[in-house]
Structure formats: structure tokens, C-alpha cells
Coordinates of C-alpha atoms and ligand atoms in Angstrom, one line a residue:
X1 CA 15.6 20.9 18.4
X2 CA 15.0 19.7 21.9
X3 CA 13.6 16.7 23.7
X4 CA 10.5 18.8 24.4
X5 CA 9.6 19.1 20.7
X6 CA 8.0 16.2 19.0
X7 CA 10.1 14.3 16.5
X8 CA 9.7 15.7 13.0
X9 CA 11.4 14.5 9.8
X10 CA 11.4 16.1 6.4
X11 CA 11.6 13.6 3.5
X12 CA 13.6 15.2 0.8
X13 CA 15.4 14.3 -2.4
X14 CA 15.3 14.4 -6.2
X15 CA 11.8 14.3 -7.8
X16 CA 10.2 11.0 -8.4
X17 CA 12.4 8.9 -6.1
X18 CA 9.7 7.6 -3.8
X19 CA 9.7 10.3 -1.1
X20 CA 5.9 10.3 -0.9
X21 CA 5.9 6.5 -1.1
X22 CA 8.1 6.4 2.0
X23 CA 5.8 8.8 3.8
X24 CA 2.8 6.7 2.9
X25 CA 4.4 3.5 4.0
X26 CA 5.6 4.8 7.3
X27 CA 2.6 6.9 8.1
X28 CA 0.3 4.0 7.0
X29 CA -1.7 6.6 5.1
X30 CA -3.0 5.7 1.7
X31 CA -4.1 9.2 0.9
X32 CA -0.6 10.5 0.3
X33 CA -0.3 11.6 -3.3
X34 CA 1.9 9.2 -5.3
X35 CA 2.3 8.9 -9.0
X36 CA 4.8 8.0 -11.7
X37 CA 4.7 11.6 -12.9
X38 CA 7.7 13.6 -11.7
X39 CA 6.7 16.6 -9.7
X40 CA 3.6 15.1 -8.0
X41 CA 4.3 16.7 -4.6
X42 CA 4.2 20.5 -5.1
X43 CA 4.3 21.7 -1.5
X44 CA 5.4 20.5 1.9
X45 CA 2.7 18.4 3.5
X46 CA 3.0 17.4 7.2
X47 CA 1.6 14.0 8.3
X48 CA 1.3 13.5 12.0
X49 CA 1.7 9.8 12.9
X50 CA -0.2 9.3 16.1
X51 CA 0.0 5.9 17.7
X52 CA -2.0 5.9 20.9
X53 CA -0.4 8.5 23.1
X54 CA 2.8 8.9 21.1
X55 CA 3.5 10.7 17.8
X56 CA 5.9 11.9 15.3
X57 CA 5.6 13.9 12.1
X58 CA 6.8 13.2 8.6
X59 CA 6.9 16.1 6.1
X60 CA 6.5 15.2 2.5
X61 CA 8.2 17.7 0.2
X62 CA 8.6 18.5 -3.5
X63 CA 11.9 17.3 -5.0
X64 CA 14.9 19.5 -5.7
X65 CA 14.5 21.2 -9.1
X66 CA 17.5 23.7 -9.2
X67 CA 19.9 22.5 -6.6
X68 CA 23.1 23.9 -8.3
X69 CA 21.7 27.4 -8.7
X70 CA 20.3 27.3 -5.2
X71 CA 23.7 26.3 -3.9
X72 CA 25.3 29.1 -5.9
X73 CA 22.9 31.6 -4.2
X74 CA 23.7 30.2 -0.8
X75 CA 27.5 30.4 -1.5
X76 CA 27.0 34.1 -2.3
X77 CA 25.3 34.6 1.1
X78 CA 27.8 32.8 3.3
X79 CA 31.5 33.3 3.2
X80 CA 32.3 30.9 6.0
X81 CA 30.9 27.7 7.5
X82 CA 29.5 29.5 10.6
X83 CA 27.2 31.5 8.3
X84 CA 25.6 28.6 6.5
X85 CA 22.6 28.0 8.7
X86 CA 21.8 31.7 8.6
X87 CA 22.1 31.6 4.8
X88 CA 19.6 28.8 4.7
X89 CA 17.2 30.8 7.0
X90 CA 17.6 33.8 4.6
X91 CA 17.0 31.6 1.6
X92 CA 13.7 30.2 2.9
X93 CA 12.4 33.6 4.0
X94 CA 13.4 35.5 0.9
X95 CA 10.6 36.5 -1.6
X96 CA 13.1 36.4 -4.3
X97 CA 14.1 32.8 -3.6
X98 CA 10.4 31.8 -3.3
X99 CA 10.0 33.1 -6.8
X100 CA 13.2 31.6 -8.2
X101 CA 13.4 28.4 -6.2
X102 CA 9.9 27.5 -5.0
X103 CA 10.6 23.8 -4.6
X104 CA 13.9 24.3 -2.7
X105 CA 12.2 26.8 -0.4
X106 CA 9.3 24.5 0.2
X107 CA 11.6 21.6 1.1
X108 CA 14.1 23.5 3.1
X109 CA 11.6 25.4 5.2
X110 CA 10.6 22.5 7.5
X111 CA 14.2 21.7 8.0
X112 CA 15.1 25.2 8.9
X113 CA 12.2 25.1 11.3
X114 CA 13.7 22.1 13.1
X115 CA 12.9 18.9 11.2
X116 CA 15.6 16.3 10.8
X117 CA 16.4 15.2 7.3
X118 CA 15.6 11.9 5.5
X119 CA 17.3 12.1 2.1
X120 CA 15.9 9.6 -0.4
X121 CA 17.7 8.3 -3.5
X122 CA 17.0 5.5 -6.0
X123 CA 19.3 2.5 -5.7
X124 CA 18.4 1.2 -9.1
X125 CA 19.9 4.2 -10.9
X126 CA 23.7 4.9 -10.9
X127 CA 25.2 7.5 -8.6
X128 CA 26.0 10.7 -10.3
X129 CA 27.7 13.8 -8.9
X130 CA 24.7 15.9 -9.9
X131 CA 23.3 14.9 -6.5
X132 CA 26.1 16.5 -4.7
X133 CA 24.6 20.0 -4.8
X134 CA 21.5 18.6 -3.1
X135 CA 23.5 16.8 -0.4
X136 CA 25.7 19.9 0.1
X137 CA 22.7 22.1 0.6
X138 CA 21.3 19.7 3.2
X139 CA 24.6 19.6 5.0
X140 CA 24.4 23.4 5.3
X141 CA 21.2 23.0 7.3
X142 CA 23.1 21.4 10.2
X143 CA 20.2 19.2 11.1
X144 CA 20.4 15.5 12.1
X145 CA 20.1 13.5 8.9
X146 CA 20.1 10.1 7.3
X147 CA 19.9 8.7 3.8
X148 CA 17.5 6.2 2.6
X149 CA 18.2 4.2 -0.5
X150 CA 15.0 3.1 -2.2
X151 CA 15.7 0.2 -4.6
X152 CA 12.8 1.3 -6.9
X153 CA 13.5 -1.2 -9.7
X154 CA 16.5 -3.1 -8.4
X155 CA 19.4 -3.0 -6.0
X156 CA 22.0 -2.7 -8.8
X157 CA 23.7 0.5 -7.6
X158 CA 23.3 0.3 -3.9
X159 CA 26.9 -0.1 -3.1
X160 CA 28.2 2.9 -5.0
X161 CA 25.3 4.9 -3.5
X162 CA 26.3 3.8 0.0
X163 CA 29.9 4.9 -0.5
X164 CA 28.9 8.3 -1.9
X165 CA 26.1 8.9 0.7
X166 CA 28.3 8.0 3.6
X167 CA 30.5 11.0 2.8
X168 CA 27.5 13.2 3.6
X169 CA 25.4 11.1 6.1
X170 CA 26.3 9.2 9.2
X171 CA 23.5 6.7 8.8
X172 CA 22.6 5.2 5.4
X173 CA 19.8 2.6 5.1
X174 CA 18.0 0.7 2.4
X175 CA 14.3 1.1 2.6
X176 CA 11.8 -0.2 0.1
X177 CA 8.4 1.5 0.7
X178 CA 6.6 -1.2 -1.3
X179 CA 7.8 -4.0 0.9
X180 CA 8.1 -2.3 4.3
X181 CA 6.8 -4.8 6.8
X182 CA 6.5 -4.1 10.5
X183 CA 10.1 -5.2 11.2
X184 CA 11.5 -2.9 8.5
X185 CA 9.4 0.0 9.7
X186 CA 10.6 -0.6 13.2
X187 CA 14.2 -0.7 12.1
X188 CA 13.8 2.7 10.4
X189 CA 12.2 4.2 13.5
X190 CA 15.2 2.9 15.5
X191 CA 17.5 4.6 13.1
X192 CA 15.6 7.8 13.6
X193 CA 16.3 7.6 17.3
X194 CA 20.0 7.1 16.5
X195 CA 20.3 10.3 14.4
X196 CA 18.2 12.3 16.8
X197 CA 18.8 11.0 20.3
X198 CA 16.9 13.9 21.8
X199 CA 13.7 12.3 20.4
X200 CA 14.5 8.8 21.5
X201 CA 12.0 8.7 24.3
X202 CA 9.1 9.7 22.1
X203 CA 10.3 7.4 19.2
X204 CA 10.6 4.4 21.5
X205 CA 7.1 5.1 22.8
X206 CA 5.8 5.1 19.2
X207 CA 7.5 1.8 18.6
X208 CA 6.1 0.2 21.7
X209 CA 2.7 1.5 20.9
X210 CA 2.9 0.0 17.4
X211 CA 3.5 -3.4 19.0
X212 CA 0.4 -2.9 21.1
X213 CA -1.6 -1.6 18.1
X214 CA -0.8 -4.7 16.1
X215 CA -2.2 -6.9 18.8
X216 CA -5.3 -4.7 19.2
X217 CA -5.9 -4.8 15.5
X218 CA -5.9 -8.5 15.4
X219 CA -8.2 -8.7 18.4
X220 CA -10.6 -6.2 16.8
X221 CA -10.5 -8.1 13.5
X222 CA -11.5 -11.2 15.5
X223 CA -14.5 -9.4 16.9
X224 CA -15.5 -8.1 13.5
X225 CA -15.3 -11.6 12.0
X226 CA -17.4 -13.1 14.8
X227 CA -20.0 -10.4 14.4
X228 CA -20.1 -10.9 10.6
X229 CA -20.4 -14.6 10.9
X230 CA -23.3 -14.4 13.3
X231 CA -25.0 -11.9 11.1
X232 CA -24.6 -13.8 7.8
X233 CA -25.3 -17.2 9.2
X234 CA -28.6 -16.1 10.8
X235 CA -29.7 -13.8 8.1
X236 CA -33.2 -14.3 6.9
X237 CA -35.7 -12.4 4.8
X238 CA -39.4 -12.8 5.5
X239 CA -42.4 -11.4 3.7
X240 CA -46.0 -12.0 4.6
X241 CA -48.4 -12.5 1.7
X242 CA -52.1 -13.0 1.4
X243 CA -51.9 -16.0 -0.9
X244 CA -49.6 -18.8 -1.9
X245 CA -49.5 -17.6 -5.5
X246 CA -48.4 -14.1 -4.3
X247 CA -45.7 -15.7 -2.3
X248 CA -44.6 -17.7 -5.4
X249 CA -44.4 -14.5 -7.4
X250 CA -42.2 -12.9 -4.8
X251 CA -39.8 -15.7 -4.9
X252 CA -37.2 -14.3 -7.4
X253 CA -37.4 -10.8 -5.8
X254 CA -36.8 -12.2 -2.3
X255 CA -34.0 -14.4 -3.5
X256 CA -32.2 -11.5 -5.3
X257 CA -32.6 -9.3 -2.3
X258 CA -31.2 -11.9 0.0
X259 CA -28.1 -12.4 -2.2
X260 CA -27.6 -8.7 -2.5
X261 CA -27.9 -8.1 1.2
X262 CA -25.5 -11.0 2.1
X263 CA -22.9 -9.5 -0.2
X264 CA -23.5 -6.0 1.2
X265 CA -23.0 -7.4 4.7
X266 CA -19.7 -9.0 3.7
X267 CA -18.4 -5.9 1.8
X268 CA -19.3 -3.7 4.8
X269 CA -17.2 -6.1 7.0
X270 CA -14.3 -6.0 4.5
X271 CA -14.5 -2.2 4.4
X272 CA -14.3 -2.1 8.2
X273 CA -11.4 -4.4 8.2
X274 CA -9.6 -2.2 5.8
X275 CA -10.3 0.8 8.0
X276 CA -8.9 -1.0 10.9
X277 CA -5.6 -1.1 9.0
X278 CA -5.9 2.5 7.9
X279 CA -6.9 1.8 4.4
X280 CA -9.5 4.3 3.3
X281 CA -9.1 4.4 -0.4
X282 CA -8.1 0.8 -1.2
X283 CA -10.1 -0.9 -3.9
X284 CA -10.2 -4.7 -3.7
X285 CA -11.7 -7.3 -5.8
X286 CA -13.0 -10.6 -4.8
X287 CA -15.3 -13.0 -6.6
X288 CA -18.9 -12.5 -5.5
X289 CA -19.7 -14.3 -2.3
X290 CA -20.7 -17.7 -3.5
X291 CA -24.2 -18.2 -2.5
X292 CA -25.2 -21.0 -4.7
X293 CA -23.9 -23.3 -7.3
X294 CA -20.6 -25.2 -7.7
X295 CA -18.6 -22.7 -5.6
X296 CA -20.0 -24.5 -2.6
X297 CA -18.0 -27.5 -3.2
X298 CA -19.3 -29.9 -0.6
X299 CA -16.0 -31.7 -0.2
X300 CA -14.2 -28.5 0.8
X301 CA -15.8 -28.2 4.2
X302 CA -15.1 -31.8 4.9
X303 CA -11.4 -31.1 4.6
X304 CA -11.7 -27.8 6.4
X305 CA -13.7 -28.5 9.4
X306 CA -14.0 -32.1 10.4
X307 CA -11.8 -34.3 12.5
X308 CA -10.2 -37.5 11.2
X309 CA -13.0 -39.8 12.3
X310 CA -15.6 -37.7 10.6
X311 CA -13.4 -37.3 7.6
X312 CA -13.1 -41.1 7.3
X313 CA -16.8 -41.4 7.6
X314 CA -17.6 -38.8 5.0
X315 CA -14.9 -40.1 2.7
X316 CA -16.7 -43.4 2.8
X317 CA -20.0 -41.8 1.9
X318 CA -18.4 -39.7 -0.7
X319 CA -16.9 -42.7 -2.3
X320 CA -20.3 -44.3 -2.5
X321 CA -21.9 -41.5 -4.3
X322 CA -21.9 -37.8 -4.6
X323 CA -20.4 -35.5 -2.0
X324 CA -23.6 -33.6 -1.9
X325 CA -25.3 -36.0 0.4
X326 CA -23.8 -34.5 3.4
X327 CA -25.8 -31.5 3.9
X328 CA -29.4 -31.5 3.5
X329 CA -30.1 -30.3 7.1
X330 CA -31.1 -26.9 6.1
X331 CA -32.9 -24.3 8.1
X332 CA -35.1 -23.2 5.3
X333 CA -32.9 -22.4 2.3
X334 CA -31.4 -24.3 -0.6
X335 CA -29.5 -21.3 -1.7
X336 CA -26.2 -22.3 -0.5
X337 CA -26.2 -25.8 -1.7
X338 CA -24.7 -27.3 -4.7
X339 CA -26.7 -28.4 -7.7
X340 CA -27.4 -31.9 -6.5
X341 CA -28.7 -30.9 -3.2
X342 CA -30.6 -28.0 -4.7
X343 CA -32.4 -30.5 -6.9
X344 CA -33.6 -32.4 -3.9
X345 CA -35.7 -29.4 -3.1
X346 CA -36.5 -28.3 -6.6
X347 CA -39.9 -26.8 -6.8
X348 CA -40.2 -26.1 -3.1
X349 CA -36.9 -24.4 -2.8
X350 CA -36.8 -21.9 0.0
X351 CA -40.5 -21.6 0.3
X352 CA -42.4 -22.0 3.4
X353 CA -45.5 -20.4 2.0
X354 CA -47.9 -23.2 2.6
X355 CA -48.3 -22.8 6.3
X356 CA -50.7 -20.3 7.6
X357 CA -48.6 -18.4 10.0
X358 CA -50.2 -15.1 10.6
X359 CA -53.8 -15.3 11.5
X360 CA -54.4 -12.0 13.1
X361 CA -56.3 -9.3 11.4
X362 CA -55.8 -5.6 11.2
X363 CA -59.0 -3.6 10.8
X364 CA -60.8 -6.6 9.4
X365 CA -58.2 -7.4 6.8
X366 CA -56.0 -10.5 6.9
X367 CA -52.4 -9.3 7.2
X368 CA -51.1 -12.4 5.5
X369 CA -51.8 -16.0 5.8
X370 CA -48.6 -17.0 4.1
X371 CA -45.0 -16.3 4.6
X372 CA -42.3 -16.2 2.0
X373 CA -38.9 -16.7 3.5
X374 CA -35.4 -16.8 2.3
X375 CA -32.5 -17.9 4.5
X376 CA -30.9 -18.4 6.8
X377 CA -28.2 -20.3 5.1
X378 CA -27.6 -23.6 6.6
X379 CA -24.9 -24.9 4.4
X380 CA -22.0 -26.0 6.6
X381 CA -19.6 -24.5 4.2
X382 CA -20.8 -21.1 4.6
X383 CA -19.0 -20.0 7.8
X384 CA -15.8 -21.4 6.3
X385 CA -16.2 -19.5 3.1
X386 CA -16.9 -16.2 4.8
X387 CA -14.0 -16.8 7.3
X388 CA -11.6 -17.7 4.5
X389 CA -12.3 -14.6 2.5
X390 CA -12.0 -12.4 5.6
X391 CA -8.7 -14.0 6.6
X392 CA -7.5 -13.7 3.0
X393 CA -8.2 -9.9 3.1
X394 CA -6.6 -9.6 6.5
X395 CA -3.4 -11.3 5.4
X396 CA -3.3 -9.3 2.2
X397 CA -3.6 -6.1 4.2
X398 CA -0.8 -7.2 6.5
X399 CA 1.4 -7.9 3.5
X400 CA 0.8 -4.7 1.8
X401 CA 2.0 -1.1 2.4
X402 CA 0.1 2.1 2.1
X403 CA 2.5 3.2 -0.7
X404 CA 0.8 0.8 -3.1
X405 CA -2.0 2.1 -5.3
X406 CA -2.9 -1.1 -7.2
X407 CA -6.1 -3.0 -6.7
X408 CA -6.0 -5.7 -4.1
X409 CA -7.1 -9.2 -5.1
X410 CA -8.5 -11.3 -2.3
X411 CA -8.8 -15.0 -2.2
X412 CA -9.7 -17.5 0.5
X413 CA -6.7 -19.6 -0.3
X414 CA -5.0 -19.3 3.1
X415 CA -7.8 -20.8 5.2
X416 CA -6.6 -24.4 4.8
X417 CA -3.2 -23.5 6.1
X418 CA -4.6 -21.6 9.0
X419 CA -6.8 -24.5 10.0
X420 CA -4.0 -27.0 9.5
X421 CA -1.9 -25.0 11.9
X422 CA -4.4 -25.2 14.7
X423 CA -4.0 -27.6 17.6
X424 CA -6.5 -30.4 17.5
X425 CA -8.7 -29.1 20.4
X426 CA -8.8 -25.7 18.7
X427 CA -9.8 -27.2 15.4
X428 CA -12.5 -29.2 17.1
X429 CA -13.8 -26.1 18.9
X430 CA -13.9 -24.3 15.6
X431 CA -15.7 -27.1 13.8
X432 CA -18.3 -27.3 16.5
X433 CA -18.8 -23.5 16.5
X434 CA -19.2 -23.4 12.8
X435 CA -21.6 -26.3 12.8
X436 CA -23.7 -24.5 15.4
X437 CA -23.6 -21.3 13.4
X438 CA -24.9 -23.1 10.3
X439 CA -27.5 -24.8 12.4
X440 CA -28.7 -21.5 13.7
X441 CA -27.7 -22.3 17.2
X442 CA -26.1 -19.8 19.6
X443 CA -22.3 -20.0 19.9
X444 CA -20.8 -19.1 23.2
X445 CA -17.9 -16.8 22.9
X446 CA -17.3 -17.1 19.2
X447 CA -14.4 -14.5 19.3
X448 CA -12.4 -16.8 21.6
X449 CA -13.0 -19.8 19.3
X450 CA -11.8 -17.8 16.3
X451 CA -8.8 -16.4 18.2
X452 CA -6.3 -19.1 17.4
X453 CA -7.0 -18.7 13.7
X454 CA -6.1 -15.0 14.0
X455 CA -3.4 -15.3 16.6
X456 CA -1.2 -17.0 14.1
X457 CA -1.4 -13.8 12.0
X458 CA -0.3 -11.4 14.7
Ligands
GTP501 N1 8.4 -0.6 -7.9 C1 8.6 0.4 -7.1 N2 8.1 1.6 -7.4 C2 8.3 2.6 -6.5 C3 9.0 2.5 -5.3 N3 9.1 3.7 -4.7 C4 8.4 4.5 -5.5 N4 7.9 3.9 -6.6 C5 7.1 4.5 -7.7 O1 7.8 5.6 -8.2 C6 6.9 6.6 -8.5 C7 7.2 7.9 -7.8 O2 6.9 7.7 -6.4 P1 6.6 8.9 -5.5 O3 6.5 8.4 -4.1 O4 5.4 9.7 -6.0 O5 7.9 9.8 -5.6 P2 8.2 11.3 -5.1 O6 9.7 11.3 -4.8 O7 7.3 11.6 -4.0 O8 7.9 12.1 -6.4 P3 7.6 13.7 -6.5 O9 6.6 14.0 -5.5 O10 7.1 13.8 -7.9 O11 8.9 14.4 -6.3 C8 5.5 6.1 -8.2 O12 5.0 5.6 -9.4 C9 5.8 5.0 -7.2 O13 4.8 4.0 -7.3 C10 9.6 1.2 -5.0 O14 10.3 1.0 -4.0 N5 9.4 0.2 -5.9
MG502 MG1 6.0 13.2 -3.9

């Protein structure tokens, strides 16, 4: 091992103790194979973790299967301590061992080729001397090493594990791959540099780049949100028809297409957000983007967006009648409005078919004297709803690790807190920007206006 080689760590231990989970969490890679079935990882698998211009590698390995017999073999091939490393080298290159001890050969090979050792145990199960053969074999490798206690179900046996492990490893840490936030990940990287000081420069560079990467991710998420808001708030479907009755017939088709496309735009944005956080296989569930009906609770945007004076005003109106009176200033669609407002437009709905718009002719035929149109959505709630759902996903991604394989449920519940935390000028700017968006007006520098909402999350 030298400072010239890049840091490389082999994650080893008993089967089913979370080795692959630790690799997934640290590598931020949700394609690492993890399952409750013992013996999931069958061969050593190297994951290079590249963060900008720095990198290190984690090697996921199969668990020890026959450590006592492997140790007996090693003892037969080394009569004194100075021969132990050689015995390990012989072990991993022997065809006989490959046949007898395929898992031990697979896990020891990367170590004999220079990887440092991360030994993983389960802190919810009691210590037991059966593990000593594994730890003894690892000691024979003579590589830098540390132990990680993964409290899979509880922390019940952490103390006894610590005592036992400290006989074999200079550094012992508790690391839960399901809860590994940025701070814990950074602490583990720092420990890597302690056990392998030759790699410190590179590891410190990885850590610094992670800090930069976190900031860049949030900035990129802000750009993505701005782009998505502009797209959904201005989205419109038009279809020219020859007659008003044709336009009427098209009504349900156009409406369904509009809904489907709005949802598709949102899910594409959510997919891109997941990719920004290195989630490529993550399934999430979220209620369908509310495009009509009660989900557009008119009172909600009052609380979300408006300042105190406006709030008092709207509260007074709301007290007098229904909350739905606020937003009838639509740019052509009743789709996003609640039932009451929708009723104001019943019959006409989103239709602008009566005007003769296109008068030109192609080869003597009228191209269409009527236009059926759906959208854009002018409900003032809409940008808030889309933003809330986006931030909900962003926060869930930040609070999750790549070791988890369960479905992510997204809500927009955090939006209110995020808006409350804004300074009043920031909130005003946001309210104004969202109002312009839902009024189909251009918003100058939307990413900057959104920034304070996202900054709180970095
Ligand atoms: N609740 C909880 N479950 C965990 C934790 N770590 C691992 N698991 C679960 O334990 C099981 C085994 O995890 P893996 O990461 O596949 O374990 P492994 O050591 O790589 O297993 P093999 O490849 O079979 O040797 C999976 O079902 C994980 O979801 C943890 O910290 N908490
Ligand atoms: Mg595994």
C-alpha cells in the first residue's frame, strides 16, 4: 500500500450482517445487491466512489462460510508469524482452496492485493467466540483495519462487541447503514484516513468534494424545480377543429390528455431529482397530482403564500362565504379549481371553441375555425402544490440511504414549514413569483426566488 495507490477497502464479515448495505450507503449506490437471504453476495464486487476529481473504492464481498477450517489450513502453512502474509497469499492463489473455500478466497483476495479491511458485525446479536477465527484470519493479512458494528435490530450488545473487537482492531465504530446521514458518512471517512494515513490526502479530497457536491445538488434541484414550475404552469393543449360540435366532442379527450401529460411532466421531474441523488432504482409513491376537485383546497394557498394583510383580507372574505371565491381569474381552464369555482364555469368549462381563430385555408379547405383548448392552469394553488411535492421528495431523498429497498412515500407536508422559515422579503418574493406563474406571466430569475426554500435544506 502506498500513497500513490487509491484508497481501497474490502468490506468483510459474517454472512447477512449488512456488508452490502454499508457499501450501498457509503457508495450512494442503490444497485448493490441486498437481501434478507444469507449468502446474497457471492463474489467480490468493487464499487468505485468518484466524487468529482477524487475517488476511493469499496469492495463488497461474500461472508465467511468456513473460517475455522480456513484458519486450520493457514496454520498448517505458516509455522511463525512472519510467514502469515505469505500463507494468505498462497491461500488466495491455491486452486485447492478456491474449491474448498470459495467465499474465503473471494473475500481475502482483495485484501491480499492491498485493500484495507472493514470488518462488519451485528450489534443486536450477542458476541460469540465463533467470530474469533474470522478476526484471526483478518489479522494474518497484516492490512490496516477497522471494525464496524451495525446495530441491525438494536444496540443491545454493542458494549460486549466493542470489548471483543478492540482486541483485534485499533478502531471500532458503530455504523448503521439505514440511518447513515452525511455527518455519519463523513465520520466514517475520517476514520478510514486514521487507519490508513497514506490515503489521507485522497480521502480528505473525497470529503471536501462531498461538501461541494451537496451544495451543487441543491442548486441543481432548484433549477429543476424552476424549470418544472414554468413548464406545468404554462402548459396548454390546443386542437383546431372545423366545428363547434367537433370541439365539444374532443373535450374529454383533451382533458384526459392534459391530466396525463401534467402528471408525466411531474414524474419526469421527480425521476430527474432522484437521479441527481444517485437513485436509479427507487420506486416512490405519491398521490396523483391533484388537478381538480377538493384536493385544491382554496384555503391552503392563502396560508402558504400570502402576507398578513392579504391573509386578513381573504379571511374576511372566507368568513363571509366560501373560500372558493378567491380564484376565478383563470387563463382558460377550470381544471384546477375546486367544485364551487368549477360550477361557475359549468357548461363552458375550458372551452374556447366559439371564437373563430384560424381563418386561413390550406388548398381550399378550412383548417379549423374553432379551437379547443385545455390549460394553462391558472389556479394559484398550483405552483405551491407542485413545489410542495418536489420539496417533499427532496427531503425524503436526503433522509434516506441507498441501503434501503422499501418504496418511498412522498407528501407535500413540509412546504408549510419551509415557507414559515423564510424571511418576510423572501416570502413576498415567492408569493409574487408564484402569482405571476399562475397568471401566465414571465418570472425573472425564478431559481433565485426559489433558492431560500432550498437553501434551508442544504
Ligand atoms: N433494520 C436494519 N436492517 C439491516 C441493517 N443492515 C442490514 N440490514 C438488513 O439485513 C439484511 C442483510 O443485509 P445485506 O447488506 O444484504 O447483508 P450482507 O452482509 O451483505 O449479506 P450477504 O451478502 O448475504 O453476506 C438485509 O435484509 C438488510 O436490509 C440495519 O442496519 N438495520
Ligand atoms: Mg452482501
